[in-house]
Short mmCIF file of C-alpha atoms in Angstrom, two decimals:
data_model
loop_
_atom_site.label_atom_id
_atom_site.label_comp_id
_atom_site.label_asym_id
_atom_site.label_seq_id
_atom_site.Cartn_x
_atom_site.Cartn_y
_atom_site.Cartn_z
CA MET A 1 28.95 -8.35 2.88
CA ASP A 2 27.40 -11.39 1.17
CA GLY A 3 26.75 -12.95 4.58
CA PHE A 4 24.99 -9.82 5.79
CA VAL A 5 22.91 -9.60 2.61
CA ASN A 6 21.88 -13.25 3.02
CA PHE A 7 20.92 -12.59 6.65
CA ILE A 8 18.75 -9.62 5.67
CA GLN A 9 17.13 -11.61 2.87
CA GLY A 10 16.49 -14.55 5.22
CA PHE A 11 14.92 -12.21 7.76
CA LEU A 12 12.63 -10.66 5.14
CA ASP A 13 11.66 -14.09 3.82
CA LEU A 14 9.98 -14.71 7.18
CA GLY A 15 7.26 -12.32 6.02
CA ALA A 16 5.24 -9.64 7.78
CA THR A 17 3.36 -12.19 9.90
CA VAL A 18 6.64 -13.03 11.67
CA ILE A 19 8.53 -9.74 11.42
CA LEU A 20 5.70 -7.62 12.84
CA PRO A 21 5.05 -9.73 15.98
CA VAL A 22 8.78 -9.79 16.73
CA ALA A 23 9.01 -6.02 16.24
CA ILE A 24 5.95 -5.40 18.42
CA PHE A 25 7.26 -7.71 21.17
CA LEU A 26 10.62 -5.91 21.25
CA LEU A 27 8.89 -2.52 21.25
CA GLY A 28 6.71 -3.64 24.15
CA LEU A 29 9.80 -4.56 26.17
CA LEU A 30 11.45 -1.26 25.22
CA PHE A 31 8.43 0.67 26.45
CA GLY A 32 8.45 -1.10 29.81
CA GLN A 33 5.77 -3.74 29.31
CA LYS A 34 6.07 -7.04 31.12
CA PRO A 35 7.28 -9.83 28.79
CA GLY A 36 3.96 -11.68 28.98
CA LYS A 37 1.92 -8.63 28.01
CA ALA A 38 4.36 -7.68 25.23
CA PHE A 39 4.31 -11.24 23.89
CA ARG A 40 0.50 -11.30 23.91
CA SER A 41 0.34 -8.04 21.94
CA GLY A 42 2.86 -9.29 19.39
CA LEU A 43 1.10 -12.64 19.01
CA THR A 44 -2.32 -11.00 18.65
CA ILE A 45 -1.03 -8.69 15.93
CA GLY A 46 0.63 -11.65 14.20
CA ILE A 47 -2.65 -13.57 14.25
CA ALA A 48 -4.50 -10.53 12.91
CA PHE A 49 -2.08 -10.14 10.01
CA VAL A 50 -2.32 -13.85 9.21
CA GLY A 51 -6.07 -13.30 8.91
CA ILE A 52 -5.67 -10.07 6.94
CA PHE A 53 -3.30 -11.66 4.45
CA LEU A 54 -5.53 -14.71 4.09
CA VAL A 55 -8.36 -12.37 3.11
CA VAL A 56 -6.00 -10.43 0.80
CA ASP A 57 -5.02 -13.74 -0.83
CA LEU A 58 -8.71 -14.47 -1.32
CA LEU A 59 -9.02 -11.11 -3.05
CA VAL A 60 -5.88 -11.55 -5.17
CA ASN A 61 -6.57 -15.15 -6.18
CA ASN A 62 -10.00 -14.19 -7.48
CA LEU A 63 -9.23 -10.79 -8.99
CA GLY A 64 -6.04 -11.90 -10.79
CA PRO A 65 -7.64 -14.53 -13.05
CA ALA A 66 -10.68 -12.30 -13.60
CA ALA A 67 -8.45 -9.43 -14.69
CA GLN A 68 -6.58 -11.75 -17.05
CA GLY A 69 -9.95 -12.89 -18.41
CA MET A 70 -10.95 -9.28 -19.14
CA VAL A 71 -7.64 -8.57 -20.86
CA ASP A 72 -7.82 -11.75 -22.97
CA ARG A 73 -11.44 -11.10 -23.86
CA LEU A 74 -10.66 -7.57 -25.07
CA GLY A 75 -7.61 -8.73 -27.02
CA VAL A 76 -5.38 -6.03 -25.53
CA GLU A 77 -1.82 -5.97 -26.86
CA LEU A 78 0.59 -3.72 -24.97
CA ASN A 79 4.34 -4.30 -24.75
CA VAL A 80 5.00 -3.45 -21.07
CA ILE A 81 3.78 -6.07 -18.59
CA ASP A 82 2.64 -5.07 -15.09
CA VAL A 83 4.46 -7.70 -12.99
CA GLY A 84 2.85 -6.58 -9.70
CA TRP A 85 4.29 -5.75 -6.30
CA PRO A 86 5.53 -9.28 -5.41
CA ALA A 87 7.89 -9.30 -8.39
CA SER A 88 8.78 -5.63 -7.83
CA SER A 89 9.78 -6.28 -4.22
CA SER A 90 11.86 -9.32 -5.22
CA ILE A 91 13.68 -7.25 -7.83
CA ALA A 92 14.31 -4.53 -5.24
CA TRP A 93 15.73 -6.93 -2.61
CA ALA A 94 18.00 -8.51 -5.24
CA SER A 95 19.84 -5.20 -5.64
CA MET A 96 23.28 -4.73 -4.11
CA VAL A 97 21.97 -1.67 -2.19
CA ALA A 98 19.29 -3.71 -0.37
CA ALA A 99 21.48 -4.70 2.58
CA PHE A 100 21.84 -1.05 3.64
CA ILE A 101 18.17 -0.06 3.59
CA ILE A 102 16.73 -1.65 6.75
CA PRO A 103 19.45 -0.43 9.17
CA LEU A 104 19.50 2.95 7.42
CA GLY A 105 15.71 3.19 7.51
CA LEU A 106 15.54 2.36 11.23
CA LEU A 107 18.26 4.93 11.96
CA VAL A 108 16.47 7.66 10.01
CA ASN A 109 13.16 6.91 11.77
CA VAL A 110 14.78 7.05 15.24
CA LEU A 111 16.57 10.32 14.43
CA MET A 112 13.33 11.87 13.18
CA LEU A 113 11.48 10.75 16.33
CA VAL A 114 14.20 12.16 18.59
CA THR A 115 14.31 15.46 16.69
CA LYS A 116 10.49 15.59 16.64
CA THR A 117 10.39 15.79 12.83
CA THR A 118 7.97 12.86 12.72
CA LYS A 119 5.33 11.38 15.01
CA THR A 120 5.39 7.98 13.29
CA MET A 121 7.27 4.99 14.62
CA ASN A 122 7.14 2.80 11.53
CA VAL A 123 7.22 -0.90 12.49
CA ASP A 124 6.15 -1.96 9.00
CA ILE A 125 9.69 -3.07 8.16
CA TRP A 126 8.60 -5.37 5.35
CA ASN A 127 7.40 -2.38 3.32
CA PHE A 128 10.86 -0.84 3.44
CA TRP A 129 11.08 -2.59 0.06
CA HIS A 130 9.58 0.59 -1.43
CA TYR A 131 12.60 2.57 -0.24
CA THR A 132 14.85 -0.22 -1.51
CA PHE A 133 13.21 -0.11 -4.93
CA THR A 134 13.82 3.61 -5.30
CA ALA A 135 17.45 3.20 -4.17
CA ALA A 136 17.98 0.30 -6.58
CA MET A 137 16.50 2.19 -9.52
CA VAL A 138 18.63 5.28 -8.80
CA TYR A 139 21.69 3.03 -8.54
CA VAL A 140 20.94 1.54 -11.97
CA ALA A 141 20.52 5.06 -13.37
CA THR A 142 23.61 6.62 -11.76
CA SER A 143 25.91 3.78 -10.54
CA ASN A 144 26.36 5.92 -7.42
CA LEU A 145 25.82 4.21 -4.06
CA PHE A 146 25.63 7.45 -2.08
CA LEU A 147 22.96 8.93 -4.35
CA SER A 148 20.93 5.72 -4.25
CA LEU A 149 20.92 5.66 -0.44
CA LEU A 150 20.09 9.36 -0.33
CA ALA A 151 17.15 8.66 -2.65
CA ALA A 152 15.89 5.97 -0.26
CA VAL A 153 16.14 8.38 2.68
CA ILE A 154 14.20 11.07 0.80
CA PHE A 155 11.48 8.56 -0.08
CA GLN A 156 11.27 7.46 3.57
CA VAL A 157 11.11 11.02 4.90
CA VAL A 158 8.29 11.86 2.47
CA CYS A 159 6.42 8.71 3.54
CA LEU A 160 6.78 9.54 7.25
CA LYS A 161 5.67 13.15 6.80
CA ILE A 162 2.60 12.14 4.76
CA ALA A 163 1.87 9.41 7.35
CA ASP A 164 1.86 12.09 10.06
CA TRP A 165 -0.37 14.35 7.98
CA THR A 166 -2.95 11.63 7.23
CA ALA A 167 -2.91 9.98 10.69
CA PRO A 168 -5.88 12.03 12.03
CA MET A 169 -7.96 10.91 9.05
CA VAL A 170 -6.87 7.28 9.57
CA SER A 171 -7.86 7.55 13.22
CA GLU A 172 -11.22 9.22 12.64
CA PHE A 173 -12.49 7.58 9.45
CA TYR A 174 -10.96 4.12 9.77
CA ASP A 175 -11.33 4.04 13.56
CA LEU A 176 -7.63 3.28 14.04
CA PRO A 177 -6.49 5.54 16.89
CA GLY A 178 -2.73 5.89 17.26
CA VAL A 179 -2.10 4.35 13.81
CA SER A 180 -0.52 5.91 10.72
CA ILE A 181 0.09 4.42 7.28
CA ALA A 182 3.52 4.93 5.71
CA THR A 183 3.23 2.27 2.97
CA GLY A 184 4.94 3.60 -0.16
CA SER A 185 2.19 2.60 -2.62
CA THR A 186 -0.52 4.30 -0.55
CA ILE A 187 1.60 7.42 0.00
CA SER A 188 1.91 7.84 -3.78
CA TYR A 189 -1.83 8.48 -4.02
CA ALA A 190 -1.93 11.09 -1.24
CA PRO A 191 -2.21 13.92 -3.85
CA GLY A 192 -5.63 12.46 -4.57
CA ILE A 193 -6.73 13.96 -1.25
CA PHE A 194 -6.52 17.43 -2.84
CA LEU A 195 -8.54 16.24 -5.85
CA VAL A 196 -11.22 14.91 -3.49
CA LYS A 197 -11.41 18.27 -1.74
CA GLY A 198 -11.73 19.95 -5.13
CA LEU A 199 -14.61 17.65 -6.13
CA GLN A 200 -16.37 18.35 -2.86
CA LYS A 201 -16.44 22.06 -3.75
CA LEU A 202 -17.88 21.64 -7.25
CA PRO A 203 -21.58 22.53 -7.39
CA GLY A 204 -23.68 19.52 -8.26
CA VAL A 205 -20.79 17.08 -8.13
CA ASN A 206 -20.51 17.62 -4.38
CA LYS A 207 -24.00 16.14 -4.03
CA TRP A 208 -23.06 12.86 -5.76
CA ASN A 209 -22.88 10.48 -2.85
CA ALA A 210 -22.87 6.71 -2.47
CA ASP A 211 -21.32 5.40 0.72
CA PRO A 212 -22.15 2.10 2.44
CA ALA A 213 -24.38 3.77 5.05
CA THR A 214 -26.41 5.62 2.39
CA ILE A 215 -26.69 2.52 0.20
CA GLU A 216 -27.82 0.39 3.13
CA LYS A 217 -30.36 3.01 4.18
CA ARG A 218 -31.82 3.13 0.68
CA PHE A 219 -31.74 -0.58 -0.16
CA GLY A 220 -32.05 -2.16 3.28
CA ILE A 221 -30.51 -5.62 3.62
CA LEU A 222 -29.53 -5.55 -0.08
CA GLY A 223 -27.34 -2.54 0.67
CA GLU A 224 -25.20 -4.32 3.27
CA SER A 225 -21.51 -4.65 2.51
CA MET A 226 -21.75 -8.39 1.84
CA PHE A 227 -24.36 -7.83 -0.88
CA ILE A 228 -22.32 -4.99 -2.39
CA GLY A 229 -19.35 -7.36 -2.57
CA LEU A 230 -21.51 -10.08 -4.12
CA VAL A 231 -22.84 -7.76 -6.84
CA LEU A 232 -19.48 -6.15 -7.68
CA GLY A 233 -17.68 -9.50 -7.68
CA ALA A 234 -20.31 -11.06 -9.95
CA ALA A 235 -20.08 -8.05 -12.29
CA ILE A 236 -16.31 -8.54 -12.63
CA GLY A 237 -16.89 -12.23 -13.34
CA LEU A 238 -19.33 -11.36 -16.11
CA LEU A 239 -16.88 -8.84 -17.63
CA ALA A 240 -14.24 -11.57 -17.57
CA GLY A 241 -16.54 -13.87 -19.54
CA TYR A 242 -16.97 -16.41 -16.74
CA GLY A 243 -19.66 -19.08 -16.73
CA ILE A 244 -22.48 -18.76 -14.23
CA GLY A 245 -20.80 -21.02 -11.66
CA ASP A 246 -17.56 -19.00 -11.67
CA VAL A 247 -19.52 -15.73 -11.58
CA ILE A 248 -21.23 -16.89 -8.38
CA ASP A 249 -17.88 -18.08 -6.96
CA ILE A 250 -16.15 -14.73 -7.40
CA GLY A 251 -19.24 -12.91 -6.12
CA ILE A 252 -19.27 -14.93 -2.90
CA ALA A 253 -15.49 -14.52 -2.53
CA MET A 254 -15.81 -10.70 -2.71
CA ALA A 255 -18.73 -10.82 -0.27
CA ALA A 256 -16.48 -12.78 2.09
CA VAL A 257 -13.73 -10.17 1.75
CA MET A 258 -16.22 -7.45 2.71
CA VAL A 259 -17.29 -9.32 5.84
CA LEU A 260 -14.01 -10.87 7.02
CA MET A 261 -11.60 -7.95 6.60
CA PRO A 262 -13.22 -5.67 9.23
CA ARG A 263 -13.14 -8.52 11.74
CA MET A 264 -9.41 -9.07 11.18
CA VAL A 265 -8.72 -5.36 11.69
CA LYS A 266 -10.58 -5.47 15.02
CA ILE A 267 -8.27 -8.27 16.19
CA LEU A 268 -5.30 -6.19 15.07
CA MET A 269 -6.41 -3.23 17.18
CA GLU A 270 -6.83 -5.50 20.20
CA GLY A 271 -3.10 -6.23 20.05
CA LEU A 272 -1.99 -2.77 19.00
CA LEU A 273 -3.74 -0.55 21.56
CA PRO A 274 -1.68 -1.72 24.59
CA ILE A 275 1.57 -1.11 22.66
CA SER A 276 0.39 2.29 21.45
CA GLU A 277 -0.52 3.35 24.99
CA SER A 278 2.79 2.11 26.42
CA ALA A 279 4.72 3.95 23.69
CA ARG A 280 2.87 7.17 24.44
CA GLU A 281 3.54 6.90 28.19
CA TRP A 282 7.23 6.07 27.65
CA LEU A 283 7.77 8.98 25.28
CA ASN A 284 5.84 11.43 27.45
CA LYS A 285 8.11 10.64 30.41
CA ARG A 286 11.25 11.33 28.38
CA PHE A 287 10.25 13.92 25.80
CA GLY A 288 7.20 15.59 27.30
CA ASP A 289 3.58 15.29 26.28
CA ARG A 290 3.57 14.38 22.60
CA GLU A 291 1.53 12.35 20.16
CA ILE A 292 3.01 9.19 18.70
CA TYR A 293 1.69 6.98 15.90
CA ILE A 294 2.52 3.36 15.14
CA GLY A 295 3.14 2.99 11.40
CA LEU A 296 1.45 -0.10 9.95
CA ASP A 297 0.78 -1.72 6.58
CA ALA A 298 -2.01 -0.13 4.52
CA ALA A 299 -3.83 -3.48 4.80
CA VAL A 300 -5.32 -2.17 8.07
CA ALA A 301 -7.45 0.25 6.02
CA LEU A 302 -9.01 -2.51 3.94
CA GLY A 303 -11.52 -3.18 6.68
CA HIS A 304 -13.78 -0.40 5.44
CA PRO A 305 -16.27 -1.61 2.79
CA SER A 306 -15.88 1.60 0.75
CA VAL A 307 -12.24 0.73 0.06
CA ILE A 308 -13.02 -2.69 -1.41
CA SER A 309 -16.06 -1.36 -3.29
CA THR A 310 -14.04 1.44 -4.86
CA ALA A 311 -11.23 -0.96 -5.78
CA LEU A 312 -13.55 -3.50 -7.42
CA ILE A 313 -15.12 -0.77 -9.56
CA LEU A 314 -11.68 0.52 -10.53
CA VAL A 315 -10.44 -2.87 -11.79
CA PRO A 316 -12.34 -2.81 -15.12
CA ILE A 317 -11.83 0.97 -15.34
CA THR A 318 -8.04 0.44 -15.12
CA VAL A 319 -8.13 -2.11 -17.95
CA ALA A 320 -10.23 0.30 -20.04
CA LEU A 321 -7.82 3.17 -19.33
CA ALA A 322 -4.87 1.06 -20.48
CA ILE A 323 -6.62 0.53 -23.82
CA ILE A 324 -7.84 4.07 -24.52
CA LEU A 325 -5.06 6.27 -23.12
CA PRO A 326 -2.78 7.43 -25.97
CA GLY A 327 0.87 6.78 -25.19
CA ASN A 328 0.26 4.17 -22.51
CA ALA A 329 2.17 0.93 -23.04
CA LEU A 330 1.50 -0.83 -19.69
CA LEU A 331 -0.73 -3.88 -19.68
CA PRO A 332 -2.26 -3.87 -16.16
CA PHE A 333 -2.30 -7.25 -14.50
CA GLY A 334 -0.19 -7.99 -11.42
CA ASP A 335 -1.15 -4.87 -9.48
CA LEU A 336 -4.88 -4.83 -10.18
CA ALA A 337 -5.36 -6.59 -6.84
CA THR A 338 -3.23 -3.88 -5.20
CA ILE A 339 -5.80 -1.17 -5.97
CA PRO A 340 -7.44 -1.40 -2.49
CA PHE A 341 -4.10 -0.45 -0.94
CA ILE A 342 -3.42 2.52 -3.19
CA VAL A 343 -6.87 4.14 -2.85
CA ALA A 344 -7.03 4.03 0.97
CA PHE A 345 -6.22 7.73 1.47
CA ILE A 346 -8.57 8.76 -1.35
CA VAL A 347 -11.49 6.86 0.19
CA GLY A 348 -10.70 8.24 3.65
CA ALA A 349 -10.57 11.82 2.33
CA ALA A 350 -13.89 11.24 0.52
CA ARG A 351 -15.41 10.01 3.80
CA GLY A 352 -16.33 6.74 2.14
CA ASN A 353 -18.09 8.38 -0.80
CA ILE A 354 -17.61 5.72 -3.47
CA VAL A 355 -18.56 8.04 -6.36
CA HIS A 356 -15.92 10.66 -5.52
CA SER A 357 -13.38 7.94 -4.70
CA VAL A 358 -13.85 6.25 -8.09
CA ILE A 359 -13.56 9.56 -9.99
CA VAL A 360 -10.33 10.56 -8.23
CA GLY A 361 -9.01 6.98 -8.32
CA THR A 362 -9.51 6.94 -12.09
CA ILE A 363 -7.48 10.14 -12.50
CA MET A 364 -4.66 8.91 -10.25
CA ILE A 365 -4.48 5.49 -11.94
CA ALA A 366 -4.31 7.16 -15.35
CA ILE A 367 -1.28 9.11 -14.11
CA SER A 368 0.25 5.90 -12.73
CA LEU A 369 -0.09 4.17 -16.10
CA TYR A 370 1.90 6.93 -17.79
CA LEU A 371 4.55 6.98 -15.06
CA ALA A 372 4.91 3.18 -15.18
CA THR A 373 5.29 3.35 -18.96
CA ASP A 374 7.94 6.07 -18.65
CA VAL A 375 10.18 4.14 -16.22
CA ALA A 376 9.71 0.76 -17.95
CA PRO A 377 13.18 0.77 -19.62
CA LEU A 378 14.89 1.47 -16.29
CA PHE A 379 12.62 -1.00 -14.46
CA THR A 380 13.47 -3.69 -17.03
CA GLN A 381 17.21 -3.00 -16.82
CA MET A 382 17.07 -3.27 -13.02
CA ALA A 383 15.18 -6.58 -13.26
CA MET A 384 17.68 -8.04 -15.73
CA GLU A 385 20.64 -7.04 -13.57
CA GLY A 386 18.91 -8.82 -10.68
CA ASN A 387 18.54 -12.00 -12.81
CA PHE A 388 14.75 -11.70 -12.81
CA THR A 389 13.03 -14.15 -15.16
CA MET A 390 11.14 -12.01 -17.65
CA PRO A 391 7.52 -12.94 -18.47
CA GLU A 392 7.15 -14.81 -21.73
CA ASP A 393 6.72 -12.63 -24.84
CA SER A 394 7.29 -9.39 -22.88
CA ALA A 395 9.61 -6.69 -24.22
CA GLN A 396 9.63 -4.66 -20.99
CA ILE A 397 8.17 -4.80 -17.48
CA SER A 398 6.93 -2.27 -14.95
CA SER A 399 4.18 -2.03 -12.31
CA ILE A 400 1.34 0.23 -11.24
CA ASP A 401 2.45 0.02 -7.60
CA GLN A 402 6.08 1.16 -7.68
CA GLY A 403 6.70 1.82 -11.36
CA GLY A 404 3.68 4.13 -11.35
CA ASN A 405 4.53 5.59 -7.94
CA LEU A 406 4.54 9.39 -8.18
CA ILE A 407 7.06 9.95 -5.35
CA ASN A 408 9.36 7.28 -6.79
CA TRP A 409 9.13 8.83 -10.27
CA ILE A 410 9.96 12.36 -9.07
CA ILE A 411 13.01 11.13 -7.12
CA ILE A 412 14.29 8.99 -10.01
CA ARG A 413 13.95 11.81 -12.54
CA LEU A 414 15.60 14.25 -10.12
CA PHE A 415 18.57 11.97 -9.51
CA GLY A 416 18.71 11.04 -13.20
CA ILE A 417 20.27 14.47 -13.72
CA PHE A 418 23.48 13.02 -12.25
CA ASN A 419 23.63 10.20 -14.82
#
C-alpha cells in the first residue's frame, strides 16, 4: 500500500502541465487519432497550461503580498488562518484515503459516461484533490473508510452534474465549445447562478450594468481590459499601502494578466478541439448521437476580462467582510488569489456584468467565510494528523476554497451524523 501511495503522490507531483498532456495523448489514441496528431494535441494543451499557470503565478505573486499588506494595515486579528488551496491540497493528499481517490474517481466517471448519467469526461485529474479533501475530512470525523470514499463519490457526482448543467454557458459565454468545468472550488459557487437570475429580475437593479464591452464603448481606449487591469491593480496597491513604484508594478502586472490570459486560452482550444471532435465521433459510433464535454480546470475561464475584474474588486471586499461579519474567525489570505476561479460561474451567469457579479460574489464569499470558520477545528485536526506544519501564531487553519466549499460542508455535516 505504501508503494502505491508513493506512486500516486509521485504522479501528482508532476503537476497539471504534465498530467494533462499525458491524459490528452492517451485519450487521443483511445479515440482513434494517429499518434502524431494525438501527441500534438497533448503537447499544445501542455504548452497552453504552462502559459496559463505562469499568468496565474503572476496574479498570485502580486495579489498575495498586497492582501497581506491590507490585512497588516488594518490590524486585523482573527484566530483561523486561511492557508490557501496549495496547503489544502497537500493536506488532502497526505491522508491515508488519498491512494483510493484517483482510480475510484476514474471508475465513477467511466460508469457515469456509459450509463449516460453525465456528459463530462473529466481529464482534470489534478483537481481530484477536492474529492480527496472531502474524503479525508469525513475520515477524520468518522474513522470509517467506506463512508469517506462514499463522500468522495458524492462530491464527484455533484461536480459532474453541475459541470453538465453549466457547460452550455461555458460554451456560449466563454467561447469554449465542448468544454465543461468540474473544478470543486468553482462548483461550490454554482448556487450563485440563481442569485444572479434573481438580481436580473429586480426592477432598477437589473439595469445596473458594467461589462468590458460597455466600459470600452463609454471610455474608449481607457476602457480596454488592459487599462481596467491597470486601474484595479493600482487601487489594490494603494489599499495595501504601497509606495508609488510598487503601485505601478502591481497595476502593470494586473494589466498583463488581462492581456495574456485570453491568449493562453486560445492556444488551449487549438489543442483541445481535435480531441473533442474525435471523442464525439468515437462515442457517436458506439453509443449513438450524443453530446460529450471535456472537463478542464477552471483556469480556462480566466481568459475573460470580467472574471479578473470581478475578482480584483472582491479582494478588498473579502478582507472587509472578514472584519465586519459577526462570528467570522477566518483571516483571508492564501485563497484571495483563488477568487477568479470561484467566481467563474457567477460571471458567466451574469453575462460579464461586473456589478451583478460583485454583488453575488460578495454574498457567496460571506457564506464561505462562515463555513470555513465552522469546519476549522476539523480542518486543523486533519492537518495535524497529516504532519502539516502549522503557520506561526495560528490556533486553527482553514481555507476559503475547500474549507468554505458549500458542497464539501453539506457532505461533511451529513456524514458527521455517523460520528
